[in-house]
Coordinates of C-alpha atoms in Angstrom, one line a residue:
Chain E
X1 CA 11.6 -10.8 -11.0
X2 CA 8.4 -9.0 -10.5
X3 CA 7.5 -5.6 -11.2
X4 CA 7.9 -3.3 -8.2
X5 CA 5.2 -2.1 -6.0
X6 CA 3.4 0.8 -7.5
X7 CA 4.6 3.2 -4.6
X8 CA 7.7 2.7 -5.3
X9 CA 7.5 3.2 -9.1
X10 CA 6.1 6.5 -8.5
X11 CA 8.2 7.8 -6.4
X12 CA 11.3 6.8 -9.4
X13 CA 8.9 8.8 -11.5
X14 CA 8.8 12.0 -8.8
X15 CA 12.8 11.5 -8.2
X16 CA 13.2 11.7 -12.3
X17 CA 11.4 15.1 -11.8
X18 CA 13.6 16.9 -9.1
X19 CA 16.8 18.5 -9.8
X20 CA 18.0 17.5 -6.5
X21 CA 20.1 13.9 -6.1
X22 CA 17.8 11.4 -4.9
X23 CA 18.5 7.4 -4.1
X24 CA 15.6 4.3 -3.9
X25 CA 16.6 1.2 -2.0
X26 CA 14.9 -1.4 -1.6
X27 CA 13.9 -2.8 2.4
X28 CA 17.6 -4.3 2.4
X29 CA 19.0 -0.8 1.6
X30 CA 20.3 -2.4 -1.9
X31 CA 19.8 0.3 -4.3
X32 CA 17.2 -0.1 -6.9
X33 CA 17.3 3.4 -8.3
X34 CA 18.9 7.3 -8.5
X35 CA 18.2 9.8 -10.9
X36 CA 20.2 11.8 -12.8
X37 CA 21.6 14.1 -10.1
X38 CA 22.7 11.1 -8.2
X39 CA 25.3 10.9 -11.1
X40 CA 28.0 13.1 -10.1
X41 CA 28.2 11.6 -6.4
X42 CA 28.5 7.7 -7.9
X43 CA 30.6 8.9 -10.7
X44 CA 28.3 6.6 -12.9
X45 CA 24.7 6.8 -14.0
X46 CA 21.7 4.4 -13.7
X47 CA 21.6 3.3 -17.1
X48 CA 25.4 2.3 -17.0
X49 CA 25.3 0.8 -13.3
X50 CA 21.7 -0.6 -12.7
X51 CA 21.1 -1.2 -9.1
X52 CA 23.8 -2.0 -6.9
X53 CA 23.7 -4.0 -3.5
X54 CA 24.1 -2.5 -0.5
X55 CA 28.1 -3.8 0.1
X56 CA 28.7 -2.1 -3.2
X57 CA 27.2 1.3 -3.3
X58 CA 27.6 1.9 0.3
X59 CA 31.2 1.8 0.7
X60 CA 31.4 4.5 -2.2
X61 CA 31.1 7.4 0.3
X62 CA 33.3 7.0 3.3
X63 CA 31.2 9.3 5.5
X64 CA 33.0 11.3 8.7
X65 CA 32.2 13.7 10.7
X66 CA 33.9 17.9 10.5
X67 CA 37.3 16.2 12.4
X68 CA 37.5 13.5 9.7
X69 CA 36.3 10.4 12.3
X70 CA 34.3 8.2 10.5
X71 CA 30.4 8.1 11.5
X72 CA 29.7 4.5 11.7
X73 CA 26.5 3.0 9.7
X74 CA 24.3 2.8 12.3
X75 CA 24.3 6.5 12.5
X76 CA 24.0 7.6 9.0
X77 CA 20.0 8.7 8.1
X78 CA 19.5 5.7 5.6
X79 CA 20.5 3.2 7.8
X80 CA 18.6 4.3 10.6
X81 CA 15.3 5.0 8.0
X82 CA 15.8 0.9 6.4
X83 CA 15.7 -0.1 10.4
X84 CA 13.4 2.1 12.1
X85 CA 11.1 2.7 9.3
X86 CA 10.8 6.5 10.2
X87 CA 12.6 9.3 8.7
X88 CA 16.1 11.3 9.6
X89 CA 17.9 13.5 8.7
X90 CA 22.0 14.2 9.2
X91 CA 24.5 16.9 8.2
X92 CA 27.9 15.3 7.7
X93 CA 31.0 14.8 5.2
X94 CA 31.3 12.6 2.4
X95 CA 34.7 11.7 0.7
X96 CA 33.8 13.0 -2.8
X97 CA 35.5 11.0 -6.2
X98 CA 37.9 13.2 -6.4
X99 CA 39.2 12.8 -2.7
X100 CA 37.8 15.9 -1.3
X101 CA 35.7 16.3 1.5
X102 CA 32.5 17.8 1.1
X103 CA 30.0 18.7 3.8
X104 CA 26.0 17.5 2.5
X105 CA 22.8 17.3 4.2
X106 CA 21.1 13.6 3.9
X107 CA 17.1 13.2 4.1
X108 CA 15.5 10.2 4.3
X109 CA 12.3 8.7 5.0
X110 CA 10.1 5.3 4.5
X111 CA 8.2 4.3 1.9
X112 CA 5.0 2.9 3.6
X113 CA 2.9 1.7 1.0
X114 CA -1.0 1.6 0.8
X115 CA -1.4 -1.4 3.1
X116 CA 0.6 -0.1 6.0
X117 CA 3.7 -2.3 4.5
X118 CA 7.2 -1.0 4.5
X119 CA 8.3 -1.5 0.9
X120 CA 12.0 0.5 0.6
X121 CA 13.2 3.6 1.6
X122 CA 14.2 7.1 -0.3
X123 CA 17.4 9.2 0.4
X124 CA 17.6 12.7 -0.7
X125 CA 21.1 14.8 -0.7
X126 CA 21.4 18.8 -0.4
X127 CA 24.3 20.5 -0.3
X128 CA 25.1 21.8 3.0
X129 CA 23.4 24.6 4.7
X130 CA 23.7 23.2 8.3
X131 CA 19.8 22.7 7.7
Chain I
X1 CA -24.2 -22.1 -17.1
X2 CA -21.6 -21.4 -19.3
X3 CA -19.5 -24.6 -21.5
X4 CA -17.0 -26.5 -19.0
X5 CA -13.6 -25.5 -19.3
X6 CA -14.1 -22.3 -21.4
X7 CA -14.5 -19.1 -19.1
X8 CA -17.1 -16.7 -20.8
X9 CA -16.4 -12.8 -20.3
X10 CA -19.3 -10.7 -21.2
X11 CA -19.1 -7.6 -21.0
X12 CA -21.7 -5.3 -19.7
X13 CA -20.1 -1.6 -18.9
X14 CA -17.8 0.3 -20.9
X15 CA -18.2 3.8 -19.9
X16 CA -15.7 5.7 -17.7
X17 CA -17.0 8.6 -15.2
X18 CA -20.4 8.3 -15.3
X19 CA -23.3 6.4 -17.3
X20 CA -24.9 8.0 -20.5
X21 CA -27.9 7.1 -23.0
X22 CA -28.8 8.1 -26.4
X23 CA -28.9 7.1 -30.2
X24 CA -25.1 8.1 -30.3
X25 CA -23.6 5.8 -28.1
X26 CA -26.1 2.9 -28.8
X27 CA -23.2 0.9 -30.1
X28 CA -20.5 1.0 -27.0
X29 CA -23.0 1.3 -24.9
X30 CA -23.2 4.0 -22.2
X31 CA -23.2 2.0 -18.8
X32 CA -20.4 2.4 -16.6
X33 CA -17.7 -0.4 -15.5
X34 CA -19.0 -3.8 -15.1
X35 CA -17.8 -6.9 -16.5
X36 CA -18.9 -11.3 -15.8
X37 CA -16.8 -13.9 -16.4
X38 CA -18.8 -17.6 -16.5
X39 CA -17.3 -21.2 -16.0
X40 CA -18.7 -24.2 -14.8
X41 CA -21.5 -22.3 -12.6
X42 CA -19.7 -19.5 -11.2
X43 CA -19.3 -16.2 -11.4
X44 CA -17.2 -13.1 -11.2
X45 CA -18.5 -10.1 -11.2
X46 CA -15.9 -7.5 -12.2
X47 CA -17.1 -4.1 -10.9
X48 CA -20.4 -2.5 -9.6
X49 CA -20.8 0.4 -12.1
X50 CA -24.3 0.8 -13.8
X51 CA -23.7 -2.5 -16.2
X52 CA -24.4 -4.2 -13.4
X53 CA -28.4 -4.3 -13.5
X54 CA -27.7 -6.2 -17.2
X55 CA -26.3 -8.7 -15.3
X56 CA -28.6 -12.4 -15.0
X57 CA -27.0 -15.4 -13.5
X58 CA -26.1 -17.9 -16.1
X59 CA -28.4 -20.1 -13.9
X60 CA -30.9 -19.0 -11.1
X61 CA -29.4 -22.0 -8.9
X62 CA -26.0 -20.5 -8.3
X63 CA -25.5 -20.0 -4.8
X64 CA -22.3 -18.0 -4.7
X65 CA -21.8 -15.1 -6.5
X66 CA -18.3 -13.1 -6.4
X67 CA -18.2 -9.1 -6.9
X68 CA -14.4 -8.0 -7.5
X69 CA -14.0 -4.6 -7.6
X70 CA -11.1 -3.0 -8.6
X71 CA -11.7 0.7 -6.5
X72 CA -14.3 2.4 -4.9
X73 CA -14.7 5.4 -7.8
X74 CA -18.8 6.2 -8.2
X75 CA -18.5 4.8 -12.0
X76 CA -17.5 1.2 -10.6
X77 CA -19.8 1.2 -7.7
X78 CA -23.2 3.0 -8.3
X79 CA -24.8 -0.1 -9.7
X80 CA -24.0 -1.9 -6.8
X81 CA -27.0 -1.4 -4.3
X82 CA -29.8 -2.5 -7.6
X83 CA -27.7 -6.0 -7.9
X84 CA -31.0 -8.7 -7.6
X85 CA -29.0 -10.4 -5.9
X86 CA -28.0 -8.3 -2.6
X87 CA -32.0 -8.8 -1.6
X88 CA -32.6 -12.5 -2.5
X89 CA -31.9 -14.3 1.2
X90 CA -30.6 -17.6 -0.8
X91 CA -27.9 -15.9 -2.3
X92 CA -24.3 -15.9 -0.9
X93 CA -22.4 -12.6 -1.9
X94 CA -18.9 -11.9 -1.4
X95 CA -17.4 -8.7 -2.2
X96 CA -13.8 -8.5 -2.6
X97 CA -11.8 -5.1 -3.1
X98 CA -8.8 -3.3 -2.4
X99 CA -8.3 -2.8 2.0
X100 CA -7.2 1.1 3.0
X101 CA -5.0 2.2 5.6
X102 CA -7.8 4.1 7.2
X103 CA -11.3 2.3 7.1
X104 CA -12.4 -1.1 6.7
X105 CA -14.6 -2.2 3.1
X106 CA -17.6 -2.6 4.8
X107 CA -17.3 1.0 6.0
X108 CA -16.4 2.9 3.1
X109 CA -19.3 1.3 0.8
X110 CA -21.9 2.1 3.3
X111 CA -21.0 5.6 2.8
X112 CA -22.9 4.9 -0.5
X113 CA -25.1 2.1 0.7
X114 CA -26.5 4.5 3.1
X115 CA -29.3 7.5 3.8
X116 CA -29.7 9.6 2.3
X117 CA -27.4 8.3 -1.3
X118 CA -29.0 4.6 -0.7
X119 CA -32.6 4.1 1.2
X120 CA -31.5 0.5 2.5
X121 CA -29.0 -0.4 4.8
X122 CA -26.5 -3.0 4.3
X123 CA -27.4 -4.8 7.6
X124 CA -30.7 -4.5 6.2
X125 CA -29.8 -6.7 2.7
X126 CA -31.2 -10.2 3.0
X127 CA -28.5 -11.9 1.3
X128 CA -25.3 -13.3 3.3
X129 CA -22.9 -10.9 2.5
X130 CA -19.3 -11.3 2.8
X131 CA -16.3 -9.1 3.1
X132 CA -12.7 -9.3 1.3
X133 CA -10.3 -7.1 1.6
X134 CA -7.2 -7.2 -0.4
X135 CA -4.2 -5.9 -1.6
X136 CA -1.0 -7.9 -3.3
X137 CA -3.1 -11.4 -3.1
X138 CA -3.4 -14.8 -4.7
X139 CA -6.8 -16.4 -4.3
X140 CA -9.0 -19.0 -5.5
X141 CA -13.1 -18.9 -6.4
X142 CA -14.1 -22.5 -8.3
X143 CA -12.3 -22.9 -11.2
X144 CA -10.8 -19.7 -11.3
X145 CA -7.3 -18.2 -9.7
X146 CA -7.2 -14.9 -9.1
X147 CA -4.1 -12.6 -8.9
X148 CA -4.3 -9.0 -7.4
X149 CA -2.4 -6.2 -7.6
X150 CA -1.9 -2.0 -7.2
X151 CA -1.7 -0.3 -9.9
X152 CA -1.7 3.5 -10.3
X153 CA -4.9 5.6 -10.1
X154 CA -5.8 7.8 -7.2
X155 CA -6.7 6.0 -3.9
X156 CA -6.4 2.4 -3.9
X157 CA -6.8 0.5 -6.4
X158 CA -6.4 -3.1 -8.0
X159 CA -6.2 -5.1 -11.2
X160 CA -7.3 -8.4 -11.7
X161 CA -5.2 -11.6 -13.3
X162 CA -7.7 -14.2 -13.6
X163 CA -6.7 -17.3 -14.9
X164 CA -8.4 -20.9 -15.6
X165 CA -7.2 -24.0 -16.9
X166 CA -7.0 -22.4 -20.5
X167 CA -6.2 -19.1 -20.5
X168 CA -5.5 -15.9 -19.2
X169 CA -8.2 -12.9 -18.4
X170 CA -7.2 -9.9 -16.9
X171 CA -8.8 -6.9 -16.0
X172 CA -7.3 -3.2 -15.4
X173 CA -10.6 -0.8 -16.6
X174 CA -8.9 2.4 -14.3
X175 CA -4.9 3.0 -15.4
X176 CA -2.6 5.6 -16.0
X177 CA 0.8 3.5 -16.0
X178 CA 2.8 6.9 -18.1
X179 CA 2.5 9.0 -14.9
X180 CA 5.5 10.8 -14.7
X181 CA 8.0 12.7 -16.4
X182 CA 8.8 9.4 -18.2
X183 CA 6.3 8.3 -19.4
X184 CA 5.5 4.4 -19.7
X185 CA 9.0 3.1 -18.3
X186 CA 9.1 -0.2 -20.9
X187 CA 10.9 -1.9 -18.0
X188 CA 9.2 -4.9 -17.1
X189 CA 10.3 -3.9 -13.5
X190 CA 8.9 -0.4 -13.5
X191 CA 6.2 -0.9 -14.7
X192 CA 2.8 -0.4 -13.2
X193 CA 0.3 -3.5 -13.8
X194 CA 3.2 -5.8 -15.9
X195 CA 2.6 -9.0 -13.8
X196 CA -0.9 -8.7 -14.1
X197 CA -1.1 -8.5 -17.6
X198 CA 2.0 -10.4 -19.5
X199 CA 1.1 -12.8 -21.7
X200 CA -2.4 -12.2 -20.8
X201 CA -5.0 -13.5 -23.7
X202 CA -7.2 -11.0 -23.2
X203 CA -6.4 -7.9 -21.4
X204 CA -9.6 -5.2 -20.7
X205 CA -7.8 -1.9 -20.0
X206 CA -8.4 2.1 -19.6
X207 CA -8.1 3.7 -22.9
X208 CA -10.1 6.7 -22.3
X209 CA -7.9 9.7 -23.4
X210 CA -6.3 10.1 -26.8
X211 CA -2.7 11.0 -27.0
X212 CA -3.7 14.2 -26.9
X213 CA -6.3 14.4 -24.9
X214 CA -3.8 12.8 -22.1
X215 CA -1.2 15.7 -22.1
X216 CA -4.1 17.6 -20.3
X217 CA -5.6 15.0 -18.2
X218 CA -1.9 13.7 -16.4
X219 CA -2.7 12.7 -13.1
X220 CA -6.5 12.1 -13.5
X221 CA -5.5 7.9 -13.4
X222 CA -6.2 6.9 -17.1
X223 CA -4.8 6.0 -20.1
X224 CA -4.2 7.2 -23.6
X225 CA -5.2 4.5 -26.0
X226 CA -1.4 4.6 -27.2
X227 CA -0.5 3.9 -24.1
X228 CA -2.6 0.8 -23.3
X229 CA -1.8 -0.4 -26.9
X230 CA 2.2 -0.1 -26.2
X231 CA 1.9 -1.4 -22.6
X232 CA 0.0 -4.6 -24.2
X233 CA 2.3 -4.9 -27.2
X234 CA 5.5 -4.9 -24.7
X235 CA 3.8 -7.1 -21.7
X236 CA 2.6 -9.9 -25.1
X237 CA -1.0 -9.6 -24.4
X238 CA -2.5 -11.3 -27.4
X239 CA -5.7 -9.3 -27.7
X240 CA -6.4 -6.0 -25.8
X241 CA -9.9 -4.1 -25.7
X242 CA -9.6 -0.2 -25.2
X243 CA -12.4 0.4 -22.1
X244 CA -13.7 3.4 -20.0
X245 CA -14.7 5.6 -22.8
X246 CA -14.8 9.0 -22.3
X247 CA -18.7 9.8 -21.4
X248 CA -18.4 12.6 -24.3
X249 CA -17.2 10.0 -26.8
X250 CA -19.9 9.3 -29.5
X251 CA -19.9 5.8 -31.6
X252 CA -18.9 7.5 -34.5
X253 CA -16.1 8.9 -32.6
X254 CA -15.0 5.6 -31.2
X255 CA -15.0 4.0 -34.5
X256 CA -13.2 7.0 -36.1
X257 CA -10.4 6.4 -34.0
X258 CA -10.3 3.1 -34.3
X259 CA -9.6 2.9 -37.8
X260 CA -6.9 6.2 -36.7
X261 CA -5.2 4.0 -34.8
X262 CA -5.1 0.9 -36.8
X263 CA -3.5 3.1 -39.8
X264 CA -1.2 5.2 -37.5
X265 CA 0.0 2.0 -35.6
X266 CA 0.7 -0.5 -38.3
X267 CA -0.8 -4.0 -38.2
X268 CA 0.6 -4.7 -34.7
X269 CA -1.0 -6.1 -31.8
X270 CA -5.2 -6.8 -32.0
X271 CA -7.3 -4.1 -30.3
X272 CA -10.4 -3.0 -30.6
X273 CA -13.0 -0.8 -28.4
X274 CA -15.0 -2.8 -25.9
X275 CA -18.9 -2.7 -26.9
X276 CA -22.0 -3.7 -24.3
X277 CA -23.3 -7.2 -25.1
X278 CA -19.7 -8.4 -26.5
X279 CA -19.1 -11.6 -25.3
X280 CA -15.8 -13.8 -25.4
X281 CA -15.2 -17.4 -25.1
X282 CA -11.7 -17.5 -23.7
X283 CA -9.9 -21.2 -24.4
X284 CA -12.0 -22.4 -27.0
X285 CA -9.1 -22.0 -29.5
X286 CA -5.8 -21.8 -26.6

């Protein structure tokens, strides 16, 4: 396979800076990269896993809204970001490893490279603060 | 005109940043980026930088001539407006380089090619100039087929996989592939400039900064010389020359680390400094 577009390699180098869980996927939404944060919401770590298609890593998180309803794909951030190509951003729940619930904040936006070409897109998590 | 089926690269700028004389870099040379390659009566002309005036046509009948440059930085373009053959109205000049989100080629080199930097005009140039712009591409010129690619410097900016029926050239003078808090990611993946250069017989690539030197120049778009040494030894380059010396870098310097490099790095891949006036015969022995 060929090496990956330089826009995309740098921003694996910026999310291998930040202390903050950050996902890379590719224009299908098939994950080419997280860093090290990431780890604790996959329960693995990029070195074990590699990238993962999009029917694998996506049904890792069972998103729902505060009454427990599930939010359907088409409203989650990523989803909309891989279709759109523009960024969003969503305060929901996510079924954590463990089982529990836990309320996070998902930002994402398009990677547009140089030429005006959509090349992937990045997701960043926060915990909550209702931003 | 060159031997059929061998592609000549001569190289005619080394320097990085911006062009310097004297007795103490008489050897390397002190012209900035420029770089021909010859086969079969055409030509490549691999960046505008001040090596361009050495430049002669390998015969004065050629036609077409082909500028690739691989960014718009000063140090690869300054030469550009005293090329002979912009003002000879027989000549057929095309000038490929990387397209922008924001302004067209044509636009962004007249800011140079313009009062008050430039006196002339480039509507006023006699020759029949043409415009390329572009990006992830695949093109032809003669005998030669020409990949492109980004790699990572600031602004746009390509490297150049030029292959003929016998071997492999390509050309990255302006690099810094360990941006980042990992460094050079030996992942052929992840890696900025891998297709361009694997298995490449001769690569020509930034080496401006010492290991050292590179710890306070992250982000400036360059390369250590370990770096480019490692990036050639993993990609299977068979012969690499170190280019864009540092403008402060005296011969006795370059040579000095050289031989530093040689001893600290084992007998590993070839590499040596890229010097004015060198001249390679690529396929003579592929």
């Amino acid at each position: 396979m060929a090496s990956y577009e330089i826009e995309i390699i740098l921003n694996r180098q910026l999310a291998d800076c930040l202390s903050i869980p950050v996902f890379i996927t590719d224009t299908k939404g098939n994950l080419i990269f997280y860093n090290e944060p990431t780890n604790k919401i996959l329960g693995t770590s990029f070195e074990e896993s590699g990238e993962m298609k999009v029917e694998e890593w996506s049904t890792m998180f069972k998103p729902h809204d505060g009454e427990g309803n599930p939010v359907p794909p088409e409203e989650l951030p990523l989803v909309k970001t891989l279709n759109e190509q523009l960024p969003y951003h969503k305060t929901f729940w996510i079924e954590s490893l463990r089982g529990v619930s836990e309320k996070i904040s998902l930002t994402s936006y398009p990677i547009i490279g140089q030429t005006g070409k959509f090349l992937g897109a990045v997701a960043i998590f926060w915990e909550s603060k209702d931003l | 005109m060159g031997i059929k089926g061998l592609m000549k690269i001569s190289i005619k700028g080394v320097r990085g940043s911006i062009p310097i004389s004297g007795p103490e870099t008489s050897l390397y040379g002190g012209n900035t980026s420029c770089v021909t390659v010859v086969e079969d009566g055409w030509i490549l002309v691999l960046d505008g930088g001040t090596g361009i005036q050495r430049v002669t046509l390998p015969d004065s009948s050629i036609k077409r001539i082909d500028i690739l440059l691989t960014h718009l930085h000063f140090d690869h373009l300054q030469g550009l407006g005293f090329f002979a053959p912009l003002f000879d109205p027989s000549k057929e000049v095309h000038i490929w380089a990387p397209a922008s989100a924001t302004q067209d080629l044509r636009t962004r080199i007249s800011r140079y090619l313009s009062p008050p930097l430039f006196p002339v005009l480039i509507r006023d140039l006699p020759c029949q100039l043409s415009w390329h712009e572009i990006s992830r591409s695949y093109f032809e010129i003669g005998p030669f087929n020409i990949t492109s690619r980004s790699v990572i410097h600031p602004g746009p900016t390509l490297g150049y996989r030029i292959r003929h029926k016998k071997a492999v050239f390509t050309y990255i003078p302006d690099h810094e592939p360990a941006l980042g808090p990992s460094g050079l990611l030996l992942d052929k993946k992840w890696l900025s400039g891998f297709d361009l250069i694997s298995d490449a017989d001769v690569l020509i690539h930034d080496g401006q900064y010492t290991a050292t030197e590179y710890q306070e120049k992250i982000g400036w778009g360059h390369s250590s010389m370990e770096d480019a040494i490692k990036l050639a030894e993993f990609a299977g380059v068979k012969r690499l020359l170190l280019t864009h010396h540092d403008p402060a870098r005296t011969d006795s310097e370059l040579t000095e680390l050289h031989e530093k490099l040689i001893h600290s790095l084992g007998n590993g891949m070839e590499f040596e400094f890229a010097k004015e006036g060198m001249e390679i015969d690529l396929g003579r022995d592929i």
